[in-house]
JSON list of C-alpha atoms and ligand atoms in Angstrom, two decimals:
[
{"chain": "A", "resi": 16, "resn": "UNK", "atom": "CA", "xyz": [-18.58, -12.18, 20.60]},
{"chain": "A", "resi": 17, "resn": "UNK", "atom": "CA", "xyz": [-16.16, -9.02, 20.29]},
{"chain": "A", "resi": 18, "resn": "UNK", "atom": "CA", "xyz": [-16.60, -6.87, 17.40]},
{"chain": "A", "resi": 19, "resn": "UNK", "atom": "CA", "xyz": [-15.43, -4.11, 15.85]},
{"chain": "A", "resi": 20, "resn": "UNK", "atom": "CA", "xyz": [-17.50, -1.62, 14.27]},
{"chain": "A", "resi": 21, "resn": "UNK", "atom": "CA", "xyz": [-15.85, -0.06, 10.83]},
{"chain": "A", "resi": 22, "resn": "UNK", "atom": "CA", "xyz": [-18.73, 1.59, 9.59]},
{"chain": "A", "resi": 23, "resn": "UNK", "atom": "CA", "xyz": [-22.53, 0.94, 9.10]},
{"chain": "A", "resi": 24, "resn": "UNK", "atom": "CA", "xyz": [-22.29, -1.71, 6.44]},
{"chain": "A", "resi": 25, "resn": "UNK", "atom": "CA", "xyz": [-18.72, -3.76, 7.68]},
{"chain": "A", "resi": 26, "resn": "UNK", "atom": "CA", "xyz": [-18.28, -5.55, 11.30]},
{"chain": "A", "resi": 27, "resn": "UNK", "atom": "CA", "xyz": [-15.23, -7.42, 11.94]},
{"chain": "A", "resi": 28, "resn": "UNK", "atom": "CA", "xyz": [-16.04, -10.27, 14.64]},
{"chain": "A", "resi": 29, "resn": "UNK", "atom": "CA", "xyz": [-13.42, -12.80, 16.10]},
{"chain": "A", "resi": 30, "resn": "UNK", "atom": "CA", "xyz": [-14.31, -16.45, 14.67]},
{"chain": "A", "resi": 31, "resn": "UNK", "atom": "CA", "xyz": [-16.03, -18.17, 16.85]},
{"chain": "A", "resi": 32, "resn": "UNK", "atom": "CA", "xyz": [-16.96, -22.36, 16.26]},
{"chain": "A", "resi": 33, "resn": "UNK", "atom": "CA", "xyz": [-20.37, -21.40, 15.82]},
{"chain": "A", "resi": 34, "resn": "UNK", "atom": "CA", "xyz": [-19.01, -19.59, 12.76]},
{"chain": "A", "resi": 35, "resn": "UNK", "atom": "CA", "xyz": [-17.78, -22.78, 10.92]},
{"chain": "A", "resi": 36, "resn": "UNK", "atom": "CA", "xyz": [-20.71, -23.60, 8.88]},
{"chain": "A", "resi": 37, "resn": "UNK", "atom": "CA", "xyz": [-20.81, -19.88, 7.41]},
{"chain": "A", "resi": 38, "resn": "UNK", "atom": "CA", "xyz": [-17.04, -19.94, 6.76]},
{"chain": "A", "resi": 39, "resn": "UNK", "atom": "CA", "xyz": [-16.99, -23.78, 5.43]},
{"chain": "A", "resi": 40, "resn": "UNK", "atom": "CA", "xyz": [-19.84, -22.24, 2.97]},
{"chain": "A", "resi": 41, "resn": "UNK", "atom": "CA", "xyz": [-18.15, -19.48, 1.90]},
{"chain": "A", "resi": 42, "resn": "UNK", "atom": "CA", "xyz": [-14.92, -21.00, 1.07]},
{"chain": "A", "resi": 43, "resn": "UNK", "atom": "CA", "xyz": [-16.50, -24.37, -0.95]},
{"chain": "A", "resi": 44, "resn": "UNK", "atom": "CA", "xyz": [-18.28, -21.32, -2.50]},
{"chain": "A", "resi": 45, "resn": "UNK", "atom": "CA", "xyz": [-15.82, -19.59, -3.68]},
{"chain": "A", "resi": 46, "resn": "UNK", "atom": "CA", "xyz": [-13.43, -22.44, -4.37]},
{"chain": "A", "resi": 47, "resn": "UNK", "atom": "CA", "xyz": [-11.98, -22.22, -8.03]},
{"chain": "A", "resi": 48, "resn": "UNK", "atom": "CA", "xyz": [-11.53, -18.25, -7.35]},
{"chain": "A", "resi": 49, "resn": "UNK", "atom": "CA", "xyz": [-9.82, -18.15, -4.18]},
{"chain": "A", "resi": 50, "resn": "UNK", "atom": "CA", "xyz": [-7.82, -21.29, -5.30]},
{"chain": "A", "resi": 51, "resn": "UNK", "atom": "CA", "xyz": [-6.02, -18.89, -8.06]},
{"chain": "A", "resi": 52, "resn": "UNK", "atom": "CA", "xyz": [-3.73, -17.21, -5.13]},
{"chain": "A", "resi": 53, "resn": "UNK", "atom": "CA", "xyz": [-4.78, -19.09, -1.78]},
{"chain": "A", "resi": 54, "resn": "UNK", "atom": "CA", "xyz": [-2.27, -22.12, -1.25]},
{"chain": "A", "resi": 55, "resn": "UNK", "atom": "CA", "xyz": [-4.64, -23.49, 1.82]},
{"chain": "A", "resi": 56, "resn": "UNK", "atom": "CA", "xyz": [-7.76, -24.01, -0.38]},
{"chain": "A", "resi": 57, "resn": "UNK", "atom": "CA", "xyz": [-7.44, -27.46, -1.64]},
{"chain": "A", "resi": 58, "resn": "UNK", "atom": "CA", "xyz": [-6.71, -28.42, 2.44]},
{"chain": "A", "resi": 59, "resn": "UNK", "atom": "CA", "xyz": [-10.10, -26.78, 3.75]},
{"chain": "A", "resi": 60, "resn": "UNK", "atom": "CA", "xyz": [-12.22, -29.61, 2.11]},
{"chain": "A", "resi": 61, "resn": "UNK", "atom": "CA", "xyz": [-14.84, -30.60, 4.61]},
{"chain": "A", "resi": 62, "resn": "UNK", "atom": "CA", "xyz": [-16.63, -28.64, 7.72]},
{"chain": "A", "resi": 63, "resn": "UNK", "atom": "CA", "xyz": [-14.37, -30.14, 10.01]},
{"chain": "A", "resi": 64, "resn": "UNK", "atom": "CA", "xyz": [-11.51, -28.49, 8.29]},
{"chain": "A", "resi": 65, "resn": "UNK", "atom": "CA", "xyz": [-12.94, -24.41, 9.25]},
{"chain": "A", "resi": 66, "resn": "UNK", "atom": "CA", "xyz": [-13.81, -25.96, 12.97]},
{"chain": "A", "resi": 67, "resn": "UNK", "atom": "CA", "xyz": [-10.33, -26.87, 13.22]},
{"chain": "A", "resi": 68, "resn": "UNK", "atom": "CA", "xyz": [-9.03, -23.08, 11.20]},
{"chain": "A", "resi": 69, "resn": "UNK", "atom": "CA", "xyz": [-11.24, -21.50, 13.72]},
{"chain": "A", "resi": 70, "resn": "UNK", "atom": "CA", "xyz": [-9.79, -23.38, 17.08]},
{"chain": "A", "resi": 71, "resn": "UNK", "atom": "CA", "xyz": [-6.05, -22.48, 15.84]},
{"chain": "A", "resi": 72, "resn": "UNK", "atom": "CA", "xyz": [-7.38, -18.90, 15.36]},
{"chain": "A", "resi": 73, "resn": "UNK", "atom": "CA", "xyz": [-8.65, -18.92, 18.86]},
{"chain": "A", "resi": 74, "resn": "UNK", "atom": "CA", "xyz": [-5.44, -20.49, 20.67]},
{"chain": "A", "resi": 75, "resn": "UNK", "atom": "CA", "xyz": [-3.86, -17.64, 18.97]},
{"chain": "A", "resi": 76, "resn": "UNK", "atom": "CA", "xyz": [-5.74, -15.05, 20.21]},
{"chain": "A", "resi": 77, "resn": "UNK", "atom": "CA", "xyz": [-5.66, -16.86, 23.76]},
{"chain": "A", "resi": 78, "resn": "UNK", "atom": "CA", "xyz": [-2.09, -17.07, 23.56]},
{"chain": "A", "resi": 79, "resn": "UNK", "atom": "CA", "xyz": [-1.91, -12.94, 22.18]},
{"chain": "A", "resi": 80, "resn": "UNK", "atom": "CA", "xyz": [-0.46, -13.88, 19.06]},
{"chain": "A", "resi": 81, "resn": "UNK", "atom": "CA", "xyz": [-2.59, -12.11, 16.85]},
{"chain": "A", "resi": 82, "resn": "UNK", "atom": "CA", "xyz": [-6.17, -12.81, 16.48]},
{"chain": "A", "resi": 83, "resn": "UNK", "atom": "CA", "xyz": [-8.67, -13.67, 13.28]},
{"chain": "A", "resi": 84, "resn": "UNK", "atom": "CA", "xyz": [-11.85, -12.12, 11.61]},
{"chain": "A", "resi": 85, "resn": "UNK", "atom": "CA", "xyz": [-14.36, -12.85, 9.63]},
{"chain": "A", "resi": 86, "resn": "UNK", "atom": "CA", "xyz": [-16.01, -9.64, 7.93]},
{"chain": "A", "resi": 87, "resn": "UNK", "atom": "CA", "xyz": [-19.21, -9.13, 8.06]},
{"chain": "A", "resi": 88, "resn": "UNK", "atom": "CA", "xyz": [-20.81, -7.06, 5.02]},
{"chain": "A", "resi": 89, "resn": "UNK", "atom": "CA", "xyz": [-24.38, -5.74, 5.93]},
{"chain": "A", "resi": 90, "resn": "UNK", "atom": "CA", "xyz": [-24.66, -8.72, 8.33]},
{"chain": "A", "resi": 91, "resn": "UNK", "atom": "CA", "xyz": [-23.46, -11.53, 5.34]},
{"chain": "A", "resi": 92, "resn": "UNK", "atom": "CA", "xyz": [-20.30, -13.17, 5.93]},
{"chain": "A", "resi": 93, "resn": "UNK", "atom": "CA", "xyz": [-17.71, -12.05, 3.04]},
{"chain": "A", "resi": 94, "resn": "UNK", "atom": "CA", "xyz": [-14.65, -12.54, 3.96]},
{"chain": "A", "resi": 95, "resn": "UNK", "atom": "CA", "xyz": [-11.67, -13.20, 6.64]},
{"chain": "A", "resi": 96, "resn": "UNK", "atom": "CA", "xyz": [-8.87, -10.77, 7.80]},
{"chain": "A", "resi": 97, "resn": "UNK", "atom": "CA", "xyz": [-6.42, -11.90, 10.21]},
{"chain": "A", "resi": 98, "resn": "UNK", "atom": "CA", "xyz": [-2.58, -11.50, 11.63]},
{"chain": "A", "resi": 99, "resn": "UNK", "atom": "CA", "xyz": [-0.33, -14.46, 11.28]},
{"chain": "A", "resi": 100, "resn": "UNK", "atom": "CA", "xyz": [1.45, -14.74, 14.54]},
{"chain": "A", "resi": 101, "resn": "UNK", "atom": "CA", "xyz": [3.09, -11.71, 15.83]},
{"chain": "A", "resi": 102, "resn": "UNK", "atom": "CA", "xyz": [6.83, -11.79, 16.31]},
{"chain": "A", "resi": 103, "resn": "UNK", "atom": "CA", "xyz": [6.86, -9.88, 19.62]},
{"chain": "A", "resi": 104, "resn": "UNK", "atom": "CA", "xyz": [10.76, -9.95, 19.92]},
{"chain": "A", "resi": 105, "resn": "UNK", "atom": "CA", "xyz": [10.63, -7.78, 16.81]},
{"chain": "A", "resi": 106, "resn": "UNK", "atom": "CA", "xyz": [7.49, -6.33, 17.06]},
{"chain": "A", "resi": 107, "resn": "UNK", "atom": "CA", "xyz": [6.20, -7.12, 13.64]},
{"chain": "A", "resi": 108, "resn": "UNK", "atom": "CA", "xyz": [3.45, -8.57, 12.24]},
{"chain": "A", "resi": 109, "resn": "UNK", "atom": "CA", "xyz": [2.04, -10.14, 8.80]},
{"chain": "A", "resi": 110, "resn": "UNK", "atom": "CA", "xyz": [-1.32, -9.79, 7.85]},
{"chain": "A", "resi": 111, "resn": "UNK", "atom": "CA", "xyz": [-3.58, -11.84, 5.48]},
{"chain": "A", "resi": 112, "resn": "UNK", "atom": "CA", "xyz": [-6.85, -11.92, 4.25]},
{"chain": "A", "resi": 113, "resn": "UNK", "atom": "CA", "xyz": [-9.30, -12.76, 1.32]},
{"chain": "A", "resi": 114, "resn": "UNK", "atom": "CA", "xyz": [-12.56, -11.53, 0.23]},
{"chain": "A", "resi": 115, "resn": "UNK", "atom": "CA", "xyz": [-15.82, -13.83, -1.40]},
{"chain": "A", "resi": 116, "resn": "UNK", "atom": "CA", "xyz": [-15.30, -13.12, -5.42]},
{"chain": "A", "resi": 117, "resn": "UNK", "atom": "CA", "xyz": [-19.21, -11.31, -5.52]},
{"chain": "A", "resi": 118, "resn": "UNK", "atom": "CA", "xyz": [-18.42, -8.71, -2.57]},
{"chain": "A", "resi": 119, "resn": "UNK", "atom": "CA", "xyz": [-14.90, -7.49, -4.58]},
{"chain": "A", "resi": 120, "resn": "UNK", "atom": "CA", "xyz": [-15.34, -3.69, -5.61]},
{"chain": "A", "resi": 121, "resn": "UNK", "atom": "CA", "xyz": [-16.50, -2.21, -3.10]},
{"chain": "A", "resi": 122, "resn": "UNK", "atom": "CA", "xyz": [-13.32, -1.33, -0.95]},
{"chain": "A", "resi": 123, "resn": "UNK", "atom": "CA", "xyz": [-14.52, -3.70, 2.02]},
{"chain": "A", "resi": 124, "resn": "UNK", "atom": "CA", "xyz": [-11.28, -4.99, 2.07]},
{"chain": "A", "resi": 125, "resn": "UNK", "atom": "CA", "xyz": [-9.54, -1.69, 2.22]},
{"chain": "A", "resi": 126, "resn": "UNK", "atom": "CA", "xyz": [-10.91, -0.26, 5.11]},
{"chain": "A", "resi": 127, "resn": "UNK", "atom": "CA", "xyz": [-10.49, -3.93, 7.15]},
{"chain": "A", "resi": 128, "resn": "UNK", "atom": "CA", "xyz": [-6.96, -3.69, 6.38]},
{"chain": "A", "resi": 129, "resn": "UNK", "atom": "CA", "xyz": [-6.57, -0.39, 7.36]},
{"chain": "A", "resi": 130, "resn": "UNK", "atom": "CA", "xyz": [-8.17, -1.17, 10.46]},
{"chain": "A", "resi": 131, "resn": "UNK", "atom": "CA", "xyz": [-6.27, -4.35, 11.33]},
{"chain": "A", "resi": 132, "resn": "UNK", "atom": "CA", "xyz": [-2.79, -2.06, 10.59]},
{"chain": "A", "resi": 133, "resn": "UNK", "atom": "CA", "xyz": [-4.41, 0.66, 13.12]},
{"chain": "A", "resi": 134, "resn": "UNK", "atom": "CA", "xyz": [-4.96, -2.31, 15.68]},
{"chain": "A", "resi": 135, "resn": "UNK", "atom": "CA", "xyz": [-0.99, -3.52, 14.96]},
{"chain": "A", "resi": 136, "resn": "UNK", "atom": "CA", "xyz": [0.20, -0.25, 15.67]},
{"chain": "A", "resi": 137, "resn": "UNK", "atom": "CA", "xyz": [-2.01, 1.52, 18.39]},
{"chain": "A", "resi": 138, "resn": "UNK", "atom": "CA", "xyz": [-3.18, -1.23, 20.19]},
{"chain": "A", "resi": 139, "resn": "UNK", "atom": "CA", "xyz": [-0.79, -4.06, 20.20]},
{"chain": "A", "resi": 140, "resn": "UNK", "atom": "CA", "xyz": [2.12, -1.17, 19.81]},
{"chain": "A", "resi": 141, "resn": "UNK", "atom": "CA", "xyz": [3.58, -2.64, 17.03]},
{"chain": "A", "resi": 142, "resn": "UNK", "atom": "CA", "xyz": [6.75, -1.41, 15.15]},
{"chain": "A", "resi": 143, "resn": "UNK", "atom": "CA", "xyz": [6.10, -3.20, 11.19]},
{"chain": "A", "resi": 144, "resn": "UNK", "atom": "CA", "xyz": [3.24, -4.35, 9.12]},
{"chain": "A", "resi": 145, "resn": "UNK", "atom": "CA", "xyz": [4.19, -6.52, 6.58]},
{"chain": "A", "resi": 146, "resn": "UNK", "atom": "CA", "xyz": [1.79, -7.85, 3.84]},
{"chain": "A", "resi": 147, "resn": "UNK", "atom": "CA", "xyz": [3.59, -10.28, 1.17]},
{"chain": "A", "resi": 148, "resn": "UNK", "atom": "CA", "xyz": [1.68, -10.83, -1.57]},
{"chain": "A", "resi": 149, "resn": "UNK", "atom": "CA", "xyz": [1.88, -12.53, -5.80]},
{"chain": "A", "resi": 150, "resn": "UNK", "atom": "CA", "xyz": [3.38, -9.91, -8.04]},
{"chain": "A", "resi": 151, "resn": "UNK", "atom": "CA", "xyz": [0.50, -10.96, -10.66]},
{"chain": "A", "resi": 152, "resn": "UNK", "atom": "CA", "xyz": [-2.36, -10.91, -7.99]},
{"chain": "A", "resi": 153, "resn": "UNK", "atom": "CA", "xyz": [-2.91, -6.78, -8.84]},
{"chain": "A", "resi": 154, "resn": "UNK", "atom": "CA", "xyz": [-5.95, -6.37, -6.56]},
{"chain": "A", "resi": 155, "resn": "UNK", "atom": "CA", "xyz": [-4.45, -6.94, -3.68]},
{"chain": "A", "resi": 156, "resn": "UNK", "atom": "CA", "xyz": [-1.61, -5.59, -4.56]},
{"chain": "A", "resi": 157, "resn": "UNK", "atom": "CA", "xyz": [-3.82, -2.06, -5.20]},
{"chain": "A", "resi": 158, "resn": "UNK", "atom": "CA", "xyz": [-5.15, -2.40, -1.70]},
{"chain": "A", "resi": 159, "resn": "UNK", "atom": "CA", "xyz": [-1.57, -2.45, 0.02]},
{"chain": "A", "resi": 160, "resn": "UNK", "atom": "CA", "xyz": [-0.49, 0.55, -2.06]},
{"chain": "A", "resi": 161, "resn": "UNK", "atom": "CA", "xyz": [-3.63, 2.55, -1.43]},
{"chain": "A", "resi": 162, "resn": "UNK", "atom": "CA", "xyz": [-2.91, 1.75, 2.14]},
{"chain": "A", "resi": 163, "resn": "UNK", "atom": "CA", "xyz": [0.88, 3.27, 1.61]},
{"chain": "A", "resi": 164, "resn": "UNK", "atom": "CA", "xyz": [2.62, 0.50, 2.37]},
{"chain": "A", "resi": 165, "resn": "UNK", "atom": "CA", "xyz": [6.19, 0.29, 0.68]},
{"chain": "A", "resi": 166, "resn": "UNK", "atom": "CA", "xyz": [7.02, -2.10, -1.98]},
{"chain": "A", "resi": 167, "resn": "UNK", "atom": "CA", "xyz": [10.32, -3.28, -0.27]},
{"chain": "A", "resi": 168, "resn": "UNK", "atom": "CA", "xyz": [11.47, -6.15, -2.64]},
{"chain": "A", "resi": 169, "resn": "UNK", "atom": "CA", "xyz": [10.97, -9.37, -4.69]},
{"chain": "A", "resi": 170, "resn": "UNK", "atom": "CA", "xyz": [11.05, -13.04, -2.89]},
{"chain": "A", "resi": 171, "resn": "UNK", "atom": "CA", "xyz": [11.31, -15.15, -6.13]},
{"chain": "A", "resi": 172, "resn": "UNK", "atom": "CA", "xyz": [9.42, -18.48, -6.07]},
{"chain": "A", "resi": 173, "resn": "UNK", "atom": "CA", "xyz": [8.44, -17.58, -2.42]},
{"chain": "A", "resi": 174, "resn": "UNK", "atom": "CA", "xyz": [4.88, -19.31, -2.46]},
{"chain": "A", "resi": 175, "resn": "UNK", "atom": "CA", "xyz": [4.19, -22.67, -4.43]},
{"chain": "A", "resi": 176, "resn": "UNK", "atom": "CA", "xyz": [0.88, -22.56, -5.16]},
{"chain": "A", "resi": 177, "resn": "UNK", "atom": "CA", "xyz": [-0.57, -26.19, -6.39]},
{"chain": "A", "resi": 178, "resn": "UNK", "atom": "CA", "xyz": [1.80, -26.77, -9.32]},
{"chain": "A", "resi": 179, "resn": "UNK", "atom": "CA", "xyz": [3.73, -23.58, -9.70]},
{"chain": "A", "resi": 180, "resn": "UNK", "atom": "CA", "xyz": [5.53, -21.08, -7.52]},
{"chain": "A", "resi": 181, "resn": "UNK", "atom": "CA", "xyz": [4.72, -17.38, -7.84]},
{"chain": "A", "resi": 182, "resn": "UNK", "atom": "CA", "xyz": [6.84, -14.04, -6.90]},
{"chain": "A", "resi": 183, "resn": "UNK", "atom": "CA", "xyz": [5.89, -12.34, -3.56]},
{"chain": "A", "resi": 184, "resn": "UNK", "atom": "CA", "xyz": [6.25, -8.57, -3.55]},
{"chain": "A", "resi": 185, "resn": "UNK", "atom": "CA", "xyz": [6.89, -7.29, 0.08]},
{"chain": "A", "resi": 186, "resn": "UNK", "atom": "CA", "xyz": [5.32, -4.35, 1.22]},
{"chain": "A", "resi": 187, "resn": "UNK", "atom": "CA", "xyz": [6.53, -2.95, 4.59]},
{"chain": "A", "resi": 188, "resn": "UNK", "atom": "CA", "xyz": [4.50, -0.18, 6.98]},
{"chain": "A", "resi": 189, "resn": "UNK", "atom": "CA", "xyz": [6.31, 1.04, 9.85]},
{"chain": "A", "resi": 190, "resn": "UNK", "atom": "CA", "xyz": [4.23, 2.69, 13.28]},
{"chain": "A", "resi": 191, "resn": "UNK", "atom": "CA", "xyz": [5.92, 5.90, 12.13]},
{"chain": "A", "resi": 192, "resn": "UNK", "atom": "CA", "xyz": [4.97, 6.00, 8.66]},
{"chain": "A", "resi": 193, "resn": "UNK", "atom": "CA", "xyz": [1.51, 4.79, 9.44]},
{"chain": "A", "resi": 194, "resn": "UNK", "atom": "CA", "xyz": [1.08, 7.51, 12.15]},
{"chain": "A", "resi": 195, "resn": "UNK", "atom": "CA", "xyz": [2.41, 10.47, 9.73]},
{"chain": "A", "resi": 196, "resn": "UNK", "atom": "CA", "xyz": [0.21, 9.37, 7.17]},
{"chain": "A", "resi": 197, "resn": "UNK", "atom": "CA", "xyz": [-3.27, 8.70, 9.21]},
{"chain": "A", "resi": 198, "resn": "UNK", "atom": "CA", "xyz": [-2.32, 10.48, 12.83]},
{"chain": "A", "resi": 199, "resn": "UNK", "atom": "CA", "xyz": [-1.01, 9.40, 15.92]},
{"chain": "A", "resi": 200, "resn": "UNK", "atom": "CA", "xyz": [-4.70, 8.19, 17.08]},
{"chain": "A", "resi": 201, "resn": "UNK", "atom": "CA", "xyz": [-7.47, 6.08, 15.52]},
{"chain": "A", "resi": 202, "resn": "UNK", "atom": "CA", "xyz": [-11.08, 5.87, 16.04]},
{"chain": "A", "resi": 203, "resn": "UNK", "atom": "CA", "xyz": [-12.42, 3.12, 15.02]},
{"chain": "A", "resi": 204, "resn": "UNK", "atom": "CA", "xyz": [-10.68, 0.32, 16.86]},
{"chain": "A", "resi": 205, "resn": "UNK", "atom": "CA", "xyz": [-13.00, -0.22, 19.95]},
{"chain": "A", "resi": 206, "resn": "UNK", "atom": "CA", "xyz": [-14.50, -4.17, 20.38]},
{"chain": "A", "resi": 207, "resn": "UNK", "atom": "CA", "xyz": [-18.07, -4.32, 21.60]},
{"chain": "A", "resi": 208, "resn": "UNK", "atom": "CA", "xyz": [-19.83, -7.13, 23.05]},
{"chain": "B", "resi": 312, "resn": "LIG", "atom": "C1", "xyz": [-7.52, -9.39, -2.89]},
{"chain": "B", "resi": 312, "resn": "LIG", "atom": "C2", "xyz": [-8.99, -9.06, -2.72]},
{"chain": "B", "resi": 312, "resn": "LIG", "atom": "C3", "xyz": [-9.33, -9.03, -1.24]},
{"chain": "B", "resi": 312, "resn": "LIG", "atom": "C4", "xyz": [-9.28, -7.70, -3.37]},
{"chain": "B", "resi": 312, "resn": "LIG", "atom": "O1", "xyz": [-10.65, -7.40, -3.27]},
{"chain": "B", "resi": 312, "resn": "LIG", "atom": "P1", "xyz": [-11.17, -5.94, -3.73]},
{"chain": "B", "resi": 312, "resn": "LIG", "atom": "O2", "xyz": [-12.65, -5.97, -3.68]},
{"chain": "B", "resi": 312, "resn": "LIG", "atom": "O3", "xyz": [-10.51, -5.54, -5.00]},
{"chain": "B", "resi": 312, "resn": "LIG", "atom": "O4", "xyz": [-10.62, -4.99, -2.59]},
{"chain": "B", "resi": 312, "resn": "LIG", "atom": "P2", "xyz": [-11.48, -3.92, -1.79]},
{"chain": "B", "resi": 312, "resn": "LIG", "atom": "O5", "xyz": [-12.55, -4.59, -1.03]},
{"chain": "B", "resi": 312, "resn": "LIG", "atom": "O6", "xyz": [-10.54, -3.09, -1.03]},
{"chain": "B", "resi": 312, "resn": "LIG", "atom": "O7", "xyz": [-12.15, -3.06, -2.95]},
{"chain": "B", "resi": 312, "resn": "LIG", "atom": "C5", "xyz": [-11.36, -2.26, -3.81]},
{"chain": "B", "resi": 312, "resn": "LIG", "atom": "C6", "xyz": [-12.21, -1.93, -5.01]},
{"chain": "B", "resi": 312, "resn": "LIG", "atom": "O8", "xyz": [-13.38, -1.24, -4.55]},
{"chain": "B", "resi": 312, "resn": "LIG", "atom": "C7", "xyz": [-13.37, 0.11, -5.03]},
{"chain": "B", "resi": 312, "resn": "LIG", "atom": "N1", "xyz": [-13.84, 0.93, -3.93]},
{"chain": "B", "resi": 312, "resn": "LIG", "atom": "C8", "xyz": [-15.11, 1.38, -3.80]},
{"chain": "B", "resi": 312, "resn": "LIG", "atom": "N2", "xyz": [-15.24, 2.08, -2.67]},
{"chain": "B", "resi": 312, "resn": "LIG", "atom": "C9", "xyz": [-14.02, 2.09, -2.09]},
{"chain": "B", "resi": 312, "resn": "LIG", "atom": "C10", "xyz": [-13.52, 2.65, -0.88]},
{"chain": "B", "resi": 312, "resn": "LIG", "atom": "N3", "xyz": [-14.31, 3.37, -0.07]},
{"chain": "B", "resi": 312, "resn": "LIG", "atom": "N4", "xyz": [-12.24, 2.45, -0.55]},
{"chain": "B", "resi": 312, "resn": "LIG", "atom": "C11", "xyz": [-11.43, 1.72, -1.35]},
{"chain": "B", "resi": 312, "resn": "LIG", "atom": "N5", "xyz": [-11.85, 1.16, -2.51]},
{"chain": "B", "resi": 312, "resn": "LIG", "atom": "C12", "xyz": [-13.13, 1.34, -2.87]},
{"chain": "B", "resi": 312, "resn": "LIG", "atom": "C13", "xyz": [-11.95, 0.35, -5.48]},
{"chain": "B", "resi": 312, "resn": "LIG", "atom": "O9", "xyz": [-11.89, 1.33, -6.48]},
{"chain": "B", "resi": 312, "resn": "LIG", "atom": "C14", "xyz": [-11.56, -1.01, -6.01]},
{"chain": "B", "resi": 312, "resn": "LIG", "atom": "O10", "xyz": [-12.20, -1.24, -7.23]},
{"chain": "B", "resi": 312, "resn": "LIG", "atom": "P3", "xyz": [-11.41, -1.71, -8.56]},
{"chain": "B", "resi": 312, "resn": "LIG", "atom": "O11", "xyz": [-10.94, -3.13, -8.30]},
{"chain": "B", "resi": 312, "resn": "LIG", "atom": "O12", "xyz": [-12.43, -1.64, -9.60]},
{"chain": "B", "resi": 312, "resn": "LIG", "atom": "O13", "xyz": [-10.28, -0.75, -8.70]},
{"chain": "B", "resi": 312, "resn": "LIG", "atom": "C15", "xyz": [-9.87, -10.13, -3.42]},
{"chain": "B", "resi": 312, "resn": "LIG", "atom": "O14", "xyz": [-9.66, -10.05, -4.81]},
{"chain": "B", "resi": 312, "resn": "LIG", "atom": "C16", "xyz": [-9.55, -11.54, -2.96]},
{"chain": "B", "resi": 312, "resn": "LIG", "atom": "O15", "xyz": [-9.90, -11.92, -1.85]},
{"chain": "B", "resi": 312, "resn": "LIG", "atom": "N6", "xyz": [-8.90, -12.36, -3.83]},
{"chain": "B", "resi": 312, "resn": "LIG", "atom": "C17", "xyz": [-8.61, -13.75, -3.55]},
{"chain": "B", "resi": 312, "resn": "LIG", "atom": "C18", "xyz": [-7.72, -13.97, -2.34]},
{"chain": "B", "resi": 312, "resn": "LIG", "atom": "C19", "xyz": [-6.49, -13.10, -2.34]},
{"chain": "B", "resi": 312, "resn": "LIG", "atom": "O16", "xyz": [-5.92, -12.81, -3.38]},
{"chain": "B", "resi": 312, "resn": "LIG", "atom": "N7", "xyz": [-6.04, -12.71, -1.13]},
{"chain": "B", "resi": 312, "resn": "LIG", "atom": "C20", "xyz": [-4.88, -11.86, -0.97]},
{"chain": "B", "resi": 312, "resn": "LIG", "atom": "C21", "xyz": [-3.63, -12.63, -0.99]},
{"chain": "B", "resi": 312, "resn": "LIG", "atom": "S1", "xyz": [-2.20, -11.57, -0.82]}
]
């Protein structure tokens, strides 16, 4: 299946079916954690439930709306990165993603970000990159600012997650700012088979 190469340690690969087990594992793994700021958690309860996440995430990349990854950390599934579905009359795009609690720390969800925001902007020619994410939740709020992204605003009660709503911050990244900042190429976004 297609991948994408970030380094030596982290591989971003499309999701394929064969994937579901791995992911199913992951996530019933990592349940009360990613339950704190994921609103989809308690709705991924059985194997079927990742088959049917990883079908939607291949209609979408079918249709070229965007595509989804899982990350790959020295060959271990970690994680998942992906684009919600690209607004092509505006040439924007959202990005989410989530890493397993014991593979935090070590900036492996940096660098897949940065490379998903290089794929929004020189491959898919994108004009905005917009990540929203919980005022409180400050890790992934570090990882959007390292990135450069600006804080834009506040959407109060924006996300309910079980039995409260939280704040979203949105963070904007425009092609131009991205392309001052890193260049106007990038190396590291070529699939292999
Ligand atoms: C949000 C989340 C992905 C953050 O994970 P993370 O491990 O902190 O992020 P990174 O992989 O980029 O690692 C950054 C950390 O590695 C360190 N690091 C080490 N090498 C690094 C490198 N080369 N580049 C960047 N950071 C590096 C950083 O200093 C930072 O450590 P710190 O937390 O002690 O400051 C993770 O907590 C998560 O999935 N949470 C649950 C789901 C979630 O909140 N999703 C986001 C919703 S908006």
């Amino acid at each position: 299946m297609p991948s994408l190469h970030i380094d030596d340690d982290i591989v971003l690969k499309i999701l394929e079916p064969e994937d579901a087990d791995s992911l199913f594992a992951l996530i019933d793994g990592n349940r009360s954690y990613l339950h704190q700021w994921l609103p989809w958690v308690d709705t991924n309860k059985i194997l079927e439930d990742s088959k049917l996440f990883i079908l939607s995430s291949k209609e979408q990349h079918e249709k070229k709306f965007g595509f989804q990854c899982g990350i790959w950390f020295r060959g271990i599934l970690t994680g998942i990165i992906g684009f919600h579905r690209i607004d092509w009359m505006n040439r924007s795009v959202e990005i989410g993603y989530w890493l397993s609690e014991i593979f935090q720390g070590h900036g492996i969800m940096t660098k897949a970000c940065h490379t998903l925001v290089d794929y929004a902007f020189y491959e898919y020619q994108l004009n905005r990159v917009q990540i929203r994410c919980a005022t409180g939740n400050k890790k992934s709020n570090a990882i959007i600012e390292r990135l450069g992204f600006i804080k834009e605003g506040t959407s109060r009660q924006a996300e309910f997650l079980y039995d409260h709503y939280v704040d979203l911050f949105v963070y904007g990244m425009t092609a131009d700012e991205w392309k001052a900042r890193y260049g106007s190429q990038s190396n590291n976004i070529n699939w292999t088979n």
